[in-house]
Amino acid sequence: MDPRTLIVSCVEYYSHLKSIPSNKVFVSFEQADFIKMILDTQKMVPEMGPDFYIGMIDGLTYLESDSAGEEYIHYEERTALTTEVVAMLQKKHKMNDLEACHMYYHSKTAESVSEEKTGWYKKSPKEIYDLIEAE
């Protein structure tokens, strides 16, 4: 799994598990150096997937209790959408994976995409990309 997809998959999956908007999960992961830890660990055990990394993070910290409801159930759709948008940002701005993820998750648009009730996860990658570029 490429680093961009791994970062996005971990963020969106954790968002789903903990019922926390993904933009807030990314900021928290960033502040706690979890992104670096994930990327460093991937170099040592490249065969591991998001479940492994989420278990590792869950063992180190807690952001909130596990989800009791189904607030963030469309994480797979958000993961696919976000991965494409991040790739578009990366290409346009000649960024590395982490820089492009940072640009995406710190945008106002990402905040709307990460909130299930907006339905923005249903928009096309191009629509989301254009909104971020317009910010």
PDB file of C-alpha atoms in Angstrom:
ATOM      1  CA  MET A   1       0.000   0.000   0.000  1.00  0.00           C
ATOM      2  CA  ASP A   2       1.417   3.382  -0.933  1.00  0.00           C
ATOM      3  CA  PRO A   3       1.946   5.892   1.921  1.00  0.00           C
ATOM      4  CA  ARG A   4      -0.867   8.213   0.783  1.00  0.00           C
ATOM      5  CA  THR A   5      -3.439   5.402   0.766  1.00  0.00           C
ATOM      6  CA  LEU A   6      -2.168   4.078   4.092  1.00  0.00           C
ATOM      7  CA  ILE A   7      -2.450   7.479   5.800  1.00  0.00           C
ATOM      8  CA  VAL A   8      -5.938   8.132   4.420  1.00  0.00           C
ATOM      9  CA  SER A   9      -7.119   4.585   5.211  1.00  0.00           C
ATOM     10  CA  CYS A  10      -5.921   4.803   8.814  1.00  0.00           C
ATOM     11  CA  VAL A  11      -7.469   8.242   9.355  1.00  0.00           C
ATOM     12  CA  GLU A  12     -10.827   7.334   7.820  1.00  0.00           C
ATOM     13  CA  TYR A  13     -10.998   3.948   9.559  1.00  0.00           C
ATOM     14  CA  TYR A  14     -10.186   5.480  12.953  1.00  0.00           C
ATOM     15  CA  SER A  15     -12.827   8.138  12.268  1.00  0.00           C
ATOM     16  CA  HIS A  16     -15.341   5.343  11.717  1.00  0.00           C
ATOM     17  CA  LEU A  17     -14.304   3.335  14.788  1.00  0.00           C
ATOM     18  CA  LYS A  18     -14.311   6.284  17.179  1.00  0.00           C
ATOM     19  CA  SER A  19     -17.095   8.406  15.637  1.00  0.00           C
ATOM     20  CA  ILE A  20     -14.800  11.394  15.241  1.00  0.00           C
ATOM     21  CA  PRO A  21     -14.688  13.549  12.075  1.00  0.00           C
ATOM     22  CA  SER A  22     -11.696  12.508   9.978  1.00  0.00           C
ATOM     23  CA  ASN A  23     -10.255  16.019   9.749  1.00  0.00           C
ATOM     24  CA  LYS A  24     -10.006  16.037  13.566  1.00  0.00           C
ATOM     25  CA  VAL A  25      -8.460  12.553  13.565  1.00  0.00           C
ATOM     26  CA  PHE A  26      -5.790  13.692  11.096  1.00  0.00           C
ATOM     27  CA  VAL A  27      -4.907  16.754  13.189  1.00  0.00           C
ATOM     28  CA  SER A  28      -4.694  14.602  16.318  1.00  0.00           C
ATOM     29  CA  PHE A  29      -2.546  11.989  14.547  1.00  0.00           C
ATOM     30  CA  GLU A  30      -0.326  14.759  13.237  1.00  0.00           C
ATOM     31  CA  GLN A  31       0.127  16.387  16.651  1.00  0.00           C
ATOM     32  CA  ALA A  32       0.921  13.052  18.322  1.00  0.00           C
ATOM     33  CA  ASP A  33       3.398  12.059  15.550  1.00  0.00           C
ATOM     34  CA  PHE A  34       1.270   9.008  14.707  1.00  0.00           C
ATOM     35  CA  ILE A  35       1.579   9.707  10.968  1.00  0.00           C
ATOM     36  CA  LYS A  36       5.373   9.467  11.223  1.00  0.00           C
ATOM     37  CA  MET A  37       5.062   6.347  13.367  1.00  0.00           C
ATOM     38  CA  ILE A  38       2.750   4.716  10.794  1.00  0.00           C
ATOM     39  CA  LEU A  39       5.105   5.523   7.912  1.00  0.00           C
ATOM     40  CA  ASP A  40       8.195   4.395   9.843  1.00  0.00           C
ATOM     41  CA  THR A  41       6.511   1.148  10.898  1.00  0.00           C
ATOM     42  CA  GLN A  42       5.389   0.495   7.318  1.00  0.00           C
ATOM     43  CA  LYS A  43       9.050   0.400   6.275  1.00  0.00           C
ATOM     44  CA  MET A  44       9.672  -2.404   8.795  1.00  0.00           C
ATOM     45  CA  VAL A  45       6.461  -4.405   8.214  1.00  0.00           C
ATOM     46  CA  PRO A  46       5.112  -3.397   4.790  1.00  0.00           C
ATOM     47  CA  GLU A  47       2.632  -6.272   4.651  1.00  0.00           C
ATOM     48  CA  MET A  48       0.481  -4.862   7.470  1.00  0.00           C
ATOM     49  CA  GLY A  49      -2.788  -3.035   6.779  1.00  0.00           C
ATOM     50  CA  PRO A  50      -4.791  -0.301   8.496  1.00  0.00           C
ATOM     51  CA  ASP A  51      -6.166  -2.673  11.180  1.00  0.00           C
ATOM     52  CA  PHE A  52      -2.640  -3.270  12.473  1.00  0.00           C
ATOM     53  CA  TYR A  53      -1.846   0.449  12.686  1.00  0.00           C
ATOM     54  CA  ILE A  54      -5.168   1.345  14.282  1.00  0.00           C
ATOM     55  CA  GLY A  55      -4.588  -1.351  16.922  1.00  0.00           C
ATOM     56  CA  MET A  56      -1.143   0.081  17.562  1.00  0.00           C
ATOM     57  CA  ILE A  57      -2.521   3.623  17.905  1.00  0.00           C
ATOM     58  CA  ASP A  58      -5.425   2.470  20.058  1.00  0.00           C
ATOM     59  CA  GLY A  59      -2.946   0.811  22.398  1.00  0.00           C
ATOM     60  CA  LEU A  60      -1.003   4.065  22.763  1.00  0.00           C
ATOM     61  CA  THR A  61      -3.813   6.541  23.276  1.00  0.00           C
ATOM     62  CA  TYR A  62      -7.491   7.186  23.369  1.00  0.00           C
ATOM     63  CA  LEU A  63      -9.335  10.052  21.699  1.00  0.00           C
ATOM     64  CA  GLU A  64     -12.842   9.066  22.723  1.00  0.00           C
ATOM     65  CA  SER A  65     -14.698   5.910  23.531  1.00  0.00           C
ATOM     66  CA  ASP A  66     -15.526   3.487  20.773  1.00  0.00           C
ATOM     67  CA  SER A  67     -18.510   4.369  18.664  1.00  0.00           C
ATOM     68  CA  ALA A  68     -21.817   3.270  20.048  1.00  0.00           C
ATOM     69  CA  GLY A  69     -23.700   4.613  17.051  1.00  0.00           C
ATOM     70  CA  GLU A  70     -23.341   4.588  13.319  1.00  0.00           C
ATOM     71  CA  GLU A  71     -22.344   8.203  12.761  1.00  0.00           C
ATOM     72  CA  TYR A  72     -19.358   7.638  10.484  1.00  0.00           C
ATOM     73  CA  ILE A  73     -20.325   4.529   8.559  1.00  0.00           C
ATOM     74  CA  HIS A  74     -19.286   5.731   5.091  1.00  0.00           C
ATOM     75  CA  TYR A  75     -15.564   5.633   5.802  1.00  0.00           C
ATOM     76  CA  GLU A  76     -14.884   3.373   2.814  1.00  0.00           C
ATOM     77  CA  GLU A  77     -16.474   5.911   0.470  1.00  0.00           C
ATOM     78  CA  ARG A  78     -14.569   8.755   2.182  1.00  0.00           C
ATOM     79  CA  THR A  79     -11.331   6.761   1.959  1.00  0.00           C
ATOM     80  CA  ALA A  80     -11.714   6.234  -1.801  1.00  0.00           C
ATOM     81  CA  LEU A  81     -12.739   9.856  -2.393  1.00  0.00           C
ATOM     82  CA  THR A  82     -10.029  11.330  -0.181  1.00  0.00           C
ATOM     83  CA  THR A  83      -7.278   9.180  -1.658  1.00  0.00           C
ATOM     84  CA  GLU A  84      -8.136  10.462  -5.147  1.00  0.00           C
ATOM     85  CA  VAL A  85      -8.393  14.091  -4.046  1.00  0.00           C
ATOM     86  CA  VAL A  86      -5.082  13.899  -2.176  1.00  0.00           C
ATOM     87  CA  ALA A  87      -3.453  12.415  -5.294  1.00  0.00           C
ATOM     88  CA  MET A  88      -4.795  15.330  -7.365  1.00  0.00           C
ATOM     89  CA  LEU A  89      -3.480  17.875  -4.847  1.00  0.00           C
ATOM     90  CA  GLN A  90      -0.151  16.074  -4.712  1.00  0.00           C
ATOM     91  CA  LYS A  91       0.243  16.165  -8.476  1.00  0.00           C
ATOM     92  CA  LYS A  92      -0.850  19.794  -8.901  1.00  0.00           C
ATOM     93  CA  HIS A  93       1.262  21.202  -6.060  1.00  0.00           C
ATOM     94  CA  LYS A  94       4.183  18.760  -6.407  1.00  0.00           C
ATOM     95  CA  MET A  95       3.887  17.644  -2.779  1.00  0.00           C
ATOM     96  CA  ASN A  96       4.832  14.441  -1.011  1.00  0.00           C
ATOM     97  CA  ASP A  97       2.129  12.184   0.460  1.00  0.00           C
ATOM     98  CA  LEU A  98       2.146  13.765   3.905  1.00  0.00           C
ATOM     99  CA  GLU A  99       2.106  17.351   2.615  1.00  0.00           C
ATOM    100  CA  ALA A 100      -0.855  16.578   0.349  1.00  0.00           C
ATOM    101  CA  CYS A 101      -2.733  14.864   3.200  1.00  0.00           C
ATOM    102  CA  HIS A 102      -2.004  17.885   5.398  1.00  0.00           C
ATOM    103  CA  MET A 103      -3.361  20.266   2.750  1.00  0.00           C
ATOM    104  CA  TYR A 104      -6.507  18.168   2.358  1.00  0.00           C
ATOM    105  CA  TYR A 105      -7.341  17.527   6.018  1.00  0.00           C
ATOM    106  CA  HIS A 106      -6.695  21.129   7.031  1.00  0.00           C
ATOM    107  CA  SER A 107      -9.160  22.472   4.456  1.00  0.00           C
ATOM    108  CA  LYS A 108     -12.701  23.623   5.202  1.00  0.00           C
ATOM    109  CA  THR A 109     -13.862  21.257   2.477  1.00  0.00           C
ATOM    110  CA  ALA A 110     -12.390  18.217   4.272  1.00  0.00           C
ATOM    111  CA  GLU A 111     -14.290  19.264   7.365  1.00  0.00           C
ATOM    112  CA  SER A 112     -17.532  19.066   5.374  1.00  0.00           C
ATOM    113  CA  VAL A 113     -16.602  15.763   3.722  1.00  0.00           C
ATOM    114  CA  SER A 114     -15.816  14.193   7.090  1.00  0.00           C
ATOM    115  CA  GLU A 115     -19.253  15.042   8.501  1.00  0.00           C
ATOM    116  CA  GLU A 116     -21.613  12.261   7.424  1.00  0.00           C
ATOM    117  CA  LYS A 117     -24.726  14.429   7.592  1.00  0.00           C
ATOM    118  CA  THR A 118     -23.491  16.726   4.784  1.00  0.00           C
ATOM    119  CA  GLY A 119     -23.412  13.877   2.275  1.00  0.00           C
ATOM    120  CA  TRP A 120     -20.285  15.408   0.710  1.00  0.00           C
ATOM    121  CA  TYR A 121     -18.633  11.986   0.637  1.00  0.00           C
ATOM    122  CA  LYS A 122     -20.954  11.355  -2.353  1.00  0.00           C
ATOM    123  CA  LYS A 123     -19.421  14.186  -4.399  1.00  0.00           C
ATOM    124  CA  SER A 124     -16.897  13.423  -7.114  1.00  0.00           C
ATOM    125  CA  PRO A 125     -13.173  13.789  -6.430  1.00  0.00           C
ATOM    126  CA  LYS A 126     -13.054  16.602  -9.002  1.00  0.00           C
ATOM    127  CA  GLU A 127     -15.802  18.540  -7.192  1.00  0.00           C
ATOM    128  CA  ILE A 128     -13.977  18.219  -3.852  1.00  0.00           C
ATOM    129  CA  TYR A 129     -10.629  19.087  -5.452  1.00  0.00           C
ATOM    130  CA  ASP A 130     -12.132  22.222  -7.051  1.00  0.00           C
ATOM    131  CA  LEU A 131     -13.636  23.318  -3.727  1.00  0.00           C
ATOM    132  CA  ILE A 132     -10.266  22.944  -1.966  1.00  0.00           C
ATOM    133  CA  GLU A 133      -8.483  24.844  -4.726  1.00  0.00           C
ATOM    134  CA  ALA A 134     -11.046  27.649  -4.384  1.00  0.00           C
ATOM    135  CA  GLU A 135     -10.428  28.051  -0.643  1.00  0.00           C
TER     136      GLU A 135
END
